Coordinates of C-alpha atoms in Angstrom, one line a residue:
Chain A
M285 CA -34.2 -19.0 2.0
K286 CA -32.0 -16.7 0.6
K287 CA -29.3 -18.5 -1.5
E288 CA -25.2 -18.2 -0.7
L289 CA -23.6 -18.1 -4.1
L290 CA -20.3 -19.2 -4.2
F291 CA -18.0 -20.1 -7.5
I292 CA -15.9 -22.7 -7.7
T293 CA -12.9 -22.2 -10.1
V294 CA -10.6 -25.1 -11.9
I295 CA -7.7 -24.0 -13.4
G296 CA -5.3 -26.5 -15.2
E297 CA -4.7 -29.2 -17.5
D298 CA -7.9 -31.2 -18.5
K299 CA -8.9 -35.1 -17.0
K300 CA -10.9 -37.3 -16.1
G301 CA -12.8 -37.5 -13.1
I302 CA -12.6 -33.2 -12.2
V303 CA -16.0 -32.9 -12.2
A304 CA -16.7 -36.5 -10.5
R305 CA -14.2 -35.4 -7.9
V306 CA -15.8 -32.0 -6.7
S307 CA -19.4 -32.6 -7.4
D308 CA -18.8 -35.8 -5.3
F309 CA -17.2 -33.8 -2.4
L310 CA -20.2 -31.2 -2.6
Y311 CA -22.8 -33.7 -2.3
R312 CA -21.9 -35.4 0.6
H313 CA -21.5 -31.8 2.3
D314 CA -24.9 -30.7 0.9
I315 CA -23.7 -28.1 -1.2
N316 CA -26.0 -27.8 -4.0
I317 CA -24.8 -26.9 -8.0
E318 CA -26.9 -24.4 -9.5
D319 CA -24.8 -23.9 -13.0
I320 CA -21.6 -26.0 -14.3
N321 CA -19.4 -23.9 -17.3
Q322 CA -15.9 -24.9 -18.9
R323 CA -13.6 -23.8 -21.8
I324 CA -10.7 -24.2 -23.1
M325 CA -9.1 -20.4 -22.7
G326 CA -7.1 -19.3 -25.4
D327 CA -3.7 -19.5 -23.6
G328 CA -4.3 -23.2 -23.7
Y329 CA -5.8 -23.7 -19.9
F330 CA -8.4 -26.0 -19.1
V331 CA -11.0 -23.4 -16.8
M332 CA -14.3 -25.0 -15.5
T333 CA -16.5 -23.1 -12.8
M334 CA -19.2 -24.1 -10.5
L335 CA -22.0 -21.8 -9.4
V336 CA -23.1 -23.2 -6.0
D337 CA -25.2 -22.8 -2.9
I338 CA -23.7 -22.8 0.5
K339 CA -26.8 -22.1 2.3
A340 CA -27.2 -25.4 3.4
A341 CA -23.7 -26.9 4.0
I342 CA -23.0 -29.0 6.9
I343 CA -19.5 -27.7 6.9
S344 CA -17.9 -24.3 7.6
M345 CA -16.6 -22.2 4.2
E346 CA -13.2 -22.6 5.9
K347 CA -13.3 -26.5 5.7
I348 CA -15.6 -26.7 2.5
T349 CA -11.8 -24.6 0.5
E350 CA -9.5 -27.1 2.8
G351 CA -11.8 -30.1 1.1
L352 CA -11.3 -28.3 -2.1
E353 CA -7.8 -27.5 -2.3
A354 CA -6.8 -31.3 -1.2
I355 CA -8.8 -32.0 -4.4
G356 CA -7.0 -29.8 -6.1
Q357 CA -3.4 -30.7 -5.1
S358 CA -4.3 -35.1 -6.0
L359 CA -5.5 -33.7 -9.4
E360 CA -2.5 -31.2 -9.6
L361 CA -4.8 -28.2 -10.6
R362 CA -5.7 -24.7 -9.0
I363 CA -9.3 -24.8 -7.2
Q364 CA -10.4 -21.3 -6.3
L365 CA -14.0 -21.0 -4.2
Q366 CA -15.2 -17.3 -4.0
H367 CA -18.3 -15.4 -3.0
E368 CA -20.1 -14.4 -6.1
N369 CA -20.2 -10.4 -4.6
I370 CA -16.6 -10.0 -5.8
F371 CA -17.4 -11.1 -9.5
K372 CA -20.7 -8.5 -9.6
M373 CA -18.4 -6.1 -8.1
M374 CA -15.9 -6.4 -10.7
H375 CA -17.3 -7.1 -14.0
R376 CA -20.4 -5.6 -13.5
V377 CA -20.5 -1.6 -13.6
Chain B
M140 CA -27.0 -12.1 -14.0
T141 CA -24.6 -14.9 -15.1
I142 CA -21.2 -13.8 -14.3
S143 CA -19.2 -15.9 -17.5
V144 CA -16.6 -18.4 -17.6
E145 CA -14.3 -16.3 -18.8
E146 CA -14.9 -13.2 -16.5
V147 CA -14.5 -15.4 -13.4
Y148 CA -11.1 -17.1 -14.8
E149 CA -10.1 -13.4 -15.4
T150 CA -10.8 -12.7 -11.7
A151 CA -9.0 -15.9 -10.5
S152 CA -6.0 -15.4 -12.7
M153 CA -5.2 -12.1 -11.5
I154 CA -5.2 -13.4 -7.6
L155 CA -3.6 -16.6 -8.9
Y156 CA -0.6 -15.5 -11.6
Q157 CA -0.8 -11.8 -11.4
N158 CA -0.3 -10.9 -7.5
L159 CA -3.5 -9.1 -7.2
D160 CA -3.9 -8.5 -4.0
I161 CA -5.5 -6.1 -1.0
R162 CA -2.4 -5.0 -0.1
T163 CA -3.2 -3.0 3.0
T164 CA -6.6 -2.6 5.5
T165 CA -5.1 0.1 7.6
L166 CA -7.4 1.3 10.8
G167 CA -7.6 4.6 11.4
I168 CA -7.9 5.5 15.3
N169 CA -8.3 8.5 16.9
L170 CA -5.6 9.1 20.5
K171 CA -6.9 12.4 21.5
D172 CA -9.4 11.1 23.8
C173 CA -6.6 8.9 25.6
I174 CA -4.9 12.3 26.7
D175 CA -4.6 11.7 30.4
S176 CA -2.2 14.3 32.6
D177 CA -1.5 10.8 34.1
F178 CA 1.5 9.2 32.1
G179 CA 1.0 5.6 32.6
K180 CA -2.8 6.0 32.4
F181 CA -2.5 7.8 29.4
R182 CA -0.4 5.0 27.6
E183 CA -2.9 2.6 29.6
K184 CA -6.2 3.9 27.4
V185 CA -3.3 4.5 24.3
Y186 CA -2.5 0.5 24.2
D187 CA -6.0 -0.6 24.8
K188 CA -7.9 1.4 22.3
I189 CA -5.7 0.2 19.6
Y190 CA -5.1 -3.2 20.8
S191 CA -8.9 -3.9 20.8
N192 CA -9.6 -2.5 17.5
A193 CA -6.6 -3.9 16.1
V194 CA -7.3 -7.3 17.2
K195 CA -11.1 -7.2 15.7
M196 CA -9.8 -6.2 12.5
V197 CA -7.2 -8.6 12.0
A198 CA -9.7 -11.4 12.5
H199 CA -12.1 -10.2 10.3
A200 CA -9.9 -9.6 7.4
K201 CA -9.1 -13.5 7.5
T202 CA -12.9 -14.6 7.6
L203 CA -13.1 -12.1 4.2
E204 CA -9.6 -13.0 2.9
M205 CA -11.4 -16.4 3.0
K206 CA -14.6 -15.5 1.4
Y207 CA -13.4 -13.6 -1.5
G208 CA -10.1 -16.0 -2.0
I209 CA -8.2 -12.7 -2.0
P210 CA -5.2 -12.2 0.3
I211 CA -4.9 -9.2 2.3
A212 CA -1.3 -8.4 2.7
N213 CA -1.3 -6.5 5.4
K214 CA -3.5 -5.5 8.8
R215 CA -2.2 -1.7 9.7
V216 CA -3.2 1.0 12.3
S217 CA -2.5 4.6 11.8
V218 CA -3.1 6.9 14.6
T219 CA -3.2 10.5 15.3
P220 CA -0.4 12.9 15.0
V221 CA 1.2 11.9 18.3
S222 CA 2.9 15.2 18.8
L223 CA -0.2 16.1 18.9
I224 CA -1.2 14.3 22.0
M225 CA 2.3 14.6 24.0
E226 CA 2.3 18.2 24.1
S227 CA 1.7 18.4 27.7
H228 CA 4.2 15.8 28.1
C229 CA 6.9 17.0 26.3
E230 CA 10.0 15.1 27.5
K231 CA 12.6 12.8 25.8
N232 CA 11.8 10.0 27.8
K233 CA 7.8 9.3 27.7
F234 CA 8.0 10.3 23.7
I235 CA 10.3 6.9 23.7
E236 CA 8.1 5.1 26.1
M237 CA 4.8 6.4 24.0
A238 CA 6.6 4.5 21.1
R239 CA 7.0 1.5 22.8
T240 CA 3.9 1.5 23.5
L241 CA 2.4 1.9 19.8
D242 CA 4.7 -0.5 19.3
K243 CA 4.1 -3.3 22.0
A244 CA 0.1 -2.6 20.6
A245 CA 0.9 -3.0 17.3
A246 CA 2.7 -6.4 18.1
D247 CA 0.3 -8.2 20.5
A248 CA -2.8 -7.0 17.9
G249 CA -0.5 -8.6 15.3
I250 CA -0.4 -5.7 13.2
D251 CA 3.3 -5.3 11.5
F252 CA 3.4 -1.1 11.2
I253 CA 1.7 1.1 13.1
G254 CA 1.6 4.5 11.7
G255 CA 1.2 8.2 12.4
F256 CA 4.3 8.7 15.0
G257 CA 5.0 11.9 13.5
A258 CA 4.0 15.9 13.1
L259 CA 2.5 18.5 11.2
V260 CA 4.8 21.3 10.6
Q261 CA 4.2 22.8 7.8
K262 CA 4.0 26.6 9.2
G263 CA 5.8 25.8 12.2
L264 CA 7.3 23.8 15.0
T265 CA 6.2 23.3 18.2
R266 CA 7.9 22.5 21.9
S267 CA 6.5 18.9 21.3
D268 CA 7.0 19.2 17.5
R269 CA 11.1 19.3 18.1
M270 CA 11.2 16.9 20.3
L271 CA 9.4 14.2 18.1
V272 CA 12.0 14.9 15.8
E273 CA 14.9 15.0 18.1
V274 CA 13.6 11.2 19.4
L275 CA 13.5 10.0 15.8
P276 CA 16.7 8.0 15.9
D277 CA 16.3 6.7 19.1
V278 CA 12.3 5.6 18.1
L279 CA 13.4 4.7 14.7
S280 CA 16.2 2.3 15.5
R281 CA 14.3 1.1 18.7
T282 CA 11.3 -0.1 17.6
D283 CA 10.3 -2.7 15.4
R284 CA 6.6 -1.4 13.9
V285 CA 5.9 2.3 14.5
C286 CA 6.6 4.3 11.2
S287 CA 6.7 8.3 11.2
F288 CA 6.0 11.0 9.3
L289 CA 6.6 14.9 9.1
N290 CA 4.7 17.2 7.1
V291 CA 6.8 19.8 6.0
G292 CA 4.6 22.2 3.1
S293 CA 1.4 23.0 1.8
N294 CA 0.2 24.7 -0.5
V295 CA -1.6 27.2 1.9
A296 CA 1.5 27.3 4.0
G297 CA 4.1 26.5 1.9
L298 CA 7.2 24.9 2.6
N299 CA 9.1 25.1 6.0
L300 CA 12.4 24.8 4.7
D301 CA 13.7 25.4 8.7
A302 CA 11.9 21.7 9.4
V303 CA 13.4 20.5 6.8
N304 CA 17.0 21.3 7.9
L305 CA 16.7 19.2 10.9
L306 CA 16.2 15.6 8.6
G307 CA 19.4 15.5 7.1
G308 CA 20.9 15.2 10.8
M309 CA 18.3 13.5 12.2
L310 CA 18.4 10.6 9.5
K311 CA 22.3 10.3 9.3
L312 CA 21.7 9.7 13.4
T313 CA 19.1 7.2 12.4
A314 CA 21.5 5.2 9.9
A315 CA 24.5 5.1 12.1
K316 CA 21.7 3.7 15.0
S317 CA 20.5 0.7 12.8
K318 CA 21.4 -2.3 11.2
N319 CA 21.6 -1.9 7.2
A320 CA 20.0 2.0 8.0
I321 CA 16.8 0.6 8.3
G322 CA 15.3 3.1 10.5
C323 CA 15.1 5.5 7.7
A324 CA 12.9 3.0 5.7
K325 CA 10.5 4.1 8.5
F326 CA 10.0 7.8 8.1
V327 CA 8.7 9.9 5.4
V328 CA 8.2 13.5 5.4
F329 CA 5.5 15.0 2.6
V330 CA 4.6 17.6 1.5
N331 CA 0.1 18.2 1.4
A332 CA 0.2 14.8 3.0
P333 CA -3.1 12.7 2.9
E334 CA -5.1 12.4 6.2
D335 CA -6.4 9.3 5.1
N336 CA -3.5 7.6 3.7
P337 CA -3.3 3.9 4.4
F338 CA 0.3 3.1 2.9
M339 CA 3.1 3.1 5.4
A340 CA 5.1 4.2 6.4
G341 CA 3.5 7.9 5.9
A342 CA 0.1 6.5 7.5
F343 CA -1.7 8.7 9.9
H344 CA -5.0 9.7 11.3
G345 CA -5.6 12.9 10.3
V346 CA -6.7 15.8 12.7
G347 CA -10.1 16.1 10.7
E348 CA -10.9 12.6 10.7
G349 CA -13.4 10.6 12.8
D350 CA -12.9 8.7 16.0
I351 CA -11.8 5.6 13.8
A352 CA -12.2 4.8 10.0
L353 CA -11.2 1.9 7.8
N354 CA -9.1 2.7 4.9
I355 CA -7.6 0.7 1.9
G356 CA -5.0 0.0 0.0
I357 CA -5.2 -1.3 -3.7
S358 CA -2.3 -2.6 -5.7
G359 CA -1.6 -4.5 -8.9
P360 CA 1.1 -3.6 -10.9
G361 CA 1.0 -7.3 -12.3
V362 CA -2.2 -7.2 -13.5
V363 CA -1.6 -3.7 -15.5
K364 CA 1.3 -5.6 -16.7
T365 CA -0.4 -8.2 -18.4
V366 CA -3.0 -6.5 -19.6
V367 CA -0.4 -4.0 -21.3
A368 CA 1.6 -7.1 -22.6
Q369 CA -1.9 -8.1 -24.4
N370 CA -2.1 -5.1 -26.3
R371 CA 0.9 -4.7 -27.9
E372 CA 0.0 -3.1 -30.7
C373 CA -2.9 -0.4 -29.1
D374 CA -1.9 3.2 -29.6
L375 CA -1.9 5.5 -26.4
T376 CA -5.3 6.4 -26.2
Q377 CA -6.3 2.7 -26.5
L378 CA -3.5 1.4 -24.2
S379 CA -4.8 4.2 -21.5
E380 CA -8.8 2.8 -22.1
V381 CA -7.4 -0.8 -21.4
I382 CA -5.4 0.2 -18.2
K383 CA -8.9 2.1 -16.6
R384 CA -10.7 -0.6 -17.5
T385 CA -8.2 -3.0 -15.7
V386 CA -7.7 -0.8 -12.7
F387 CA -11.7 -0.3 -12.4
K388 CA -12.0 -4.2 -12.1
I389 CA -9.3 -4.3 -9.6
T390 CA -10.5 -1.0 -7.5
R391 CA -14.1 -2.7 -7.5
A392 CA -12.1 -5.2 -5.6
G393 CA -10.8 -3.0 -2.8
E394 CA -14.0 -1.5 -2.6
L395 CA -15.9 -4.8 -2.3
I396 CA -13.4 -6.1 0.7
G397 CA -13.2 -2.1 2.6
R398 CA -17.3 -1.9 2.8
E399 CA -17.7 -5.3 4.1
L400 CA -14.7 -5.2 6.8
A401 CA -15.9 -1.8 7.9
A402 CA -19.4 -3.3 8.3
A403 CA -18.7 -6.6 10.4
L404 CA -16.7 -3.8 12.4
D405 CA -19.6 -1.4 12.4
I406 CA -17.4 1.4 11.8
P407 CA -17.2 4.2 8.9
F408 CA -15.3 3.2 5.4
G409 CA -13.3 5.7 5.0
I410 CA -11.1 5.7 1.4
V411 CA -9.9 3.2 -1.3
D412 CA -6.8 4.3 -2.2
I413 CA -5.8 3.5 -6.1
S414 CA -2.1 3.1 -5.8
L415 CA -0.3 0.9 -8.0
A416 CA 2.2 -0.4 -5.1
S417 CA 5.0 -2.5 -6.3
T418 CA 6.7 -5.7 -3.9
T419 CA 9.2 -7.5 -4.0
A420 CA 7.5 -10.4 -5.7
A421 CA 8.5 -11.3 -9.1
G422 CA 6.2 -9.7 -11.5
D423 CA 4.8 -7.3 -8.5
S424 CA 6.6 -4.5 -10.2
V425 CA 6.0 -0.9 -12.1
A426 CA 8.8 -0.6 -13.7
N427 CA 7.7 -3.8 -15.8
V428 CA 4.6 -2.3 -16.3
I429 CA 6.7 0.8 -18.0
E430 CA 8.8 -1.5 -20.0
A431 CA 5.5 -3.5 -20.8
F432 CA 4.8 -0.1 -23.1
G433 CA 8.3 -0.3 -25.4
I434 CA 10.5 1.5 -22.9
E435 CA 13.7 -0.5 -22.2
H436 CA 14.2 0.1 -18.8
I437 CA 12.7 2.8 -16.5
G438 CA 14.5 5.5 -16.5
A439 CA 15.4 6.0 -20.4
H440 CA 13.8 9.0 -22.2
G441 CA 9.9 8.5 -22.4
S442 CA 9.9 7.2 -19.2
T443 CA 7.8 10.6 -18.2
L444 CA 5.6 9.9 -20.7
A445 CA 4.6 6.9 -20.1
V446 CA 4.4 7.2 -15.8
A447 CA 2.2 10.1 -17.0
L448 CA 0.1 8.0 -19.1
L449 CA 0.0 5.2 -16.4
M450 CA -1.2 7.7 -13.9
D451 CA -3.7 9.7 -15.4
A452 CA -5.5 6.1 -16.6
V453 CA -5.3 4.7 -13.1
K454 CA -6.9 7.1 -11.4
K455 CA -9.8 7.2 -14.4
G456 CA -10.4 3.8 -13.7
G457 CA -10.0 4.3 -9.8
A458 CA -12.5 7.5 -10.2
M459 CA -14.9 5.7 -11.7
A460 CA -15.0 2.5 -9.5
S461 CA -15.1 4.2 -6.3
G462 CA -17.0 7.2 -4.6
N463 CA -14.5 7.1 -2.1
V464 CA -11.1 7.2 -3.5
G465 CA -8.6 9.2 -1.5
G466 CA -5.3 9.0 0.2
L467 CA -2.4 8.4 -2.7
S468 CA -4.0 7.0 -5.6
G469 CA -1.6 6.8 -8.6
T470 CA 1.8 4.9 -8.8
F471 CA 4.4 4.4 -6.3
I472 CA 7.6 3.4 -7.8
P473 CA 10.0 3.1 -4.9
V474 CA 13.2 1.9 -5.9
S475 CA 14.2 -1.4 -3.5
E476 CA 10.6 -2.8 -3.5
D477 CA 10.4 -3.2 -7.1
E478 CA 12.8 -5.5 -9.3
G479 CA 12.2 -3.5 -12.1
M480 CA 13.3 -0.1 -10.4
I481 CA 16.6 -2.2 -9.0
D482 CA 17.3 -3.5 -12.5
A483 CA 17.1 -0.3 -14.3
V484 CA 19.8 1.5 -11.8
Q485 CA 22.1 -1.5 -12.2
A486 CA 22.0 -0.9 -15.7
G487 CA 22.3 2.6 -15.3
A488 CA 19.4 3.8 -17.6
L489 CA 17.7 5.1 -13.7
S490 CA 19.5 7.9 -12.3
L491 CA 18.5 10.0 -9.1
D492 CA 17.9 13.1 -11.9
K493 CA 15.3 10.8 -13.7
L494 CA 13.7 9.9 -10.7
E495 CA 13.0 12.8 -9.6
A496 CA 11.3 13.7 -12.6
L497 CA 9.1 10.8 -12.9
T498 CA 7.9 11.7 -9.7
S499 CA 6.7 15.3 -10.9
V500 CA 4.3 13.5 -12.8
C501 CA 3.5 9.9 -10.3
S502 CA 1.8 9.7 -6.7
V503 CA 4.4 10.4 -3.9
G504 CA 7.5 10.7 -4.6
L505 CA 11.4 9.8 -4.1
D506 CA 10.9 6.7 -2.1
M507 CA 12.8 4.0 -0.7
F508 CA 16.2 4.9 -2.7
A509 CA 19.9 4.2 -0.8
I510 CA 22.5 6.9 -1.1
P511 CA 25.9 6.9 0.2
G512 CA 26.7 7.0 3.7
D513 CA 29.0 9.9 3.1
T514 CA 26.1 12.0 1.7
P515 CA 26.5 15.5 3.3
E516 CA 23.6 16.1 5.7
E517 CA 22.7 19.3 3.9
T518 CA 22.4 17.5 0.5
I519 CA 20.1 15.1 1.9
N520 CA 18.3 18.3 3.1
A521 CA 18.4 20.0 -0.8
I522 CA 17.3 16.2 -2.3
I523 CA 14.4 16.0 0.4
A524 CA 13.9 19.9 -0.9
D525 CA 13.8 19.8 -4.1
E526 CA 11.6 16.9 -4.5
L527 CA 8.7 19.1 -2.1
A528 CA 9.3 22.1 -4.2
I529 CA 7.7 19.6 -6.6
G530 CA 4.4 19.1 -4.8
I531 CA 4.2 22.6 -3.4
I532 CA 4.5 24.1 -6.7
N533 CA 2.2 21.5 -8.6
N534 CA -1.0 21.5 -6.0
K535 CA 0.2 17.7 -5.1
T536 CA 1.9 15.4 -2.5
T537 CA 5.4 14.6 -3.3
A538 CA 7.5 13.3 0.0
V539 CA 10.9 11.2 -0.1
R540 CA 12.3 8.0 1.9
V541 CA 15.8 8.3 2.3
I542 CA 18.3 5.9 3.1
P543 CA 22.0 7.1 3.5
V544 CA 23.7 3.9 4.4
P545 CA 26.9 4.1 6.7
G546 CA 29.9 2.8 4.7
K547 CA 28.5 2.7 1.4
K548 CA 29.1 4.0 -1.9
A549 CA 27.2 4.7 -5.2
G550 CA 26.8 1.1 -6.9
D551 CA 26.8 -0.9 -3.7
L552 CA 24.3 -2.8 -2.7
V553 CA 21.8 -2.8 0.6
A554 CA 19.4 -5.7 1.5
F555 CA 16.9 -4.6 3.8
G556 CA 14.9 -7.8 3.7
G557 CA 11.4 -8.7 3.5
L558 CA 9.0 -6.6 2.3
L559 CA 11.5 -3.1 1.8
G560 CA 13.7 -5.0 -0.7
T561 CA 17.3 -4.7 -1.9
A562 CA 18.8 -1.4 -2.6
P563 CA 21.5 -0.3 -5.0
V564 CA 22.9 2.9 -3.8
M565 CA 22.8 5.8 -5.6
A566 CA 25.1 8.6 -7.0
V567 CA 24.4 11.9 -5.7
N568 CA 25.4 15.3 -7.0
R569 CA 28.7 16.3 -5.2
F570 CA 28.0 20.2 -5.2
S571 CA 26.5 21.6 -2.4
A572 CA 23.8 23.8 -1.8
K573 CA 24.8 24.3 1.9
N574 CA 24.3 28.6 1.4
F575 CA 21.2 28.5 -0.1
L576 CA 19.6 26.3 2.5
K577 CA 21.0 27.9 5.6
R578 CA 18.8 31.0 5.5
G579 CA 16.5 28.8 6.4
G580 CA 12.7 30.2 6.6
R581 CA 9.8 29.2 4.8
L582 CA 9.3 29.2 1.0
P583 CA 5.7 31.7 0.7
A584 CA 2.9 29.6 -0.5
P585 CA 2.4 29.5 -4.2
V586 CA 0.4 31.3 -6.0
T587 CA -2.6 29.9 -7.7
S588 CA -3.4 31.5 -10.9
M589 CA -0.9 31.9 -13.7
R590 CA -0.4 27.3 -13.7
N591 CA 2.0 27.9 -16.8

């Protein structure tokens, strides 16, 4: 089955439970995590990216976005969900 | 292929913090096949064709916004120049009825502006073209969404001064009939108007276009400003390089959205317009980019060089990113829609004369600027004619969107609200070119050799 890959970007201040909260949400909705990276950027922001496959997800993309936004609000972080194509287009010639 | 954290963060920051969006998805629709001798049926066909296509575009655009996490700020429609389809229904009331039909179709479909209530008169005016200009004050003041344009010149036709001479009076009447003269913000006069421009108020679906096409306007002054601010020490060549790389990226985002949206609608993808377009949002300002170059206020000596550099770098980055670059593609410097431009006028750094100079290297022209309400109509015509002459001689599109605000004098501030922003009223030259302009006729098309 062809994968449908999206990036979740978490931006803000590092704190406990970010990976746990996001991955628990993904697990409960049959979304597989393909890759995780995190870094403190030059401007001081904590950034975590997750590459996820939503092919088998049991909820719509709209609901995934809503769920992630709710987690973002409770942890005071910005969480953005974007299909991987936009990064391929913008960052690869 | 892996995408690094830095790359993901760069894209996410552009959207979250630097106001990157798709400024407009504009559906170009041919209305020639709607023409009917029965005016009622004609209007019905126009309404149905616009509504049915536009409503689908709005729905699919929302899906893509979610998929890519990038806002699509405006969903719009452009149509065949209306004077062309009205030739056999050339009556004042029918023109107004047709404008109402366009307005209603746009409103019902969730479209904020519909462009194309205009005419191509670079060589001369038909009866229908004249009628269209005559009804414009009523149309622009009585409809909410209908935008109008006139193309009054081109490199191959020259400049139709007789058409220009109709406009000062028309604009003053439009200003008088609408609150804060807002009707004038929905009218643009061009030379060398592109037939696939997605940006309002000047968008129309050209007669050389197919039945339907999807055109995209990207944006991103905030993104360019950020990258310029991060490169304070580099020389002009390096500055051009960093701008090119950034514009490449944002154009690719536009190309992606445009292609997917066109595929979802099963219609041809038209063009990506790579113009940097300001909005009233803080930080989304072309003037701020120029200031980040190291210029105190746009309008200071040195600004023309700065705009030229910016404009050229934007075009180079965009042209590499998409094979479908079209429309106006450059840099807009509207006054009322750009907080840096407003500040520059209020600080006394930017006059109308310097603005005109800047337009000789920017993509469009004198845009969204207010002038005193008592400016004689001949002076308005002369402002328009000067700007358009720059386009004719330099092989480029130029345009004017001028707002003479009744009761206001130079230095006053006029708030249009929403996307249209706030305009400081600019002083105009008090001497007259009346006797020159009343000669009328046509500026001959320029010679294309001897280009110094």
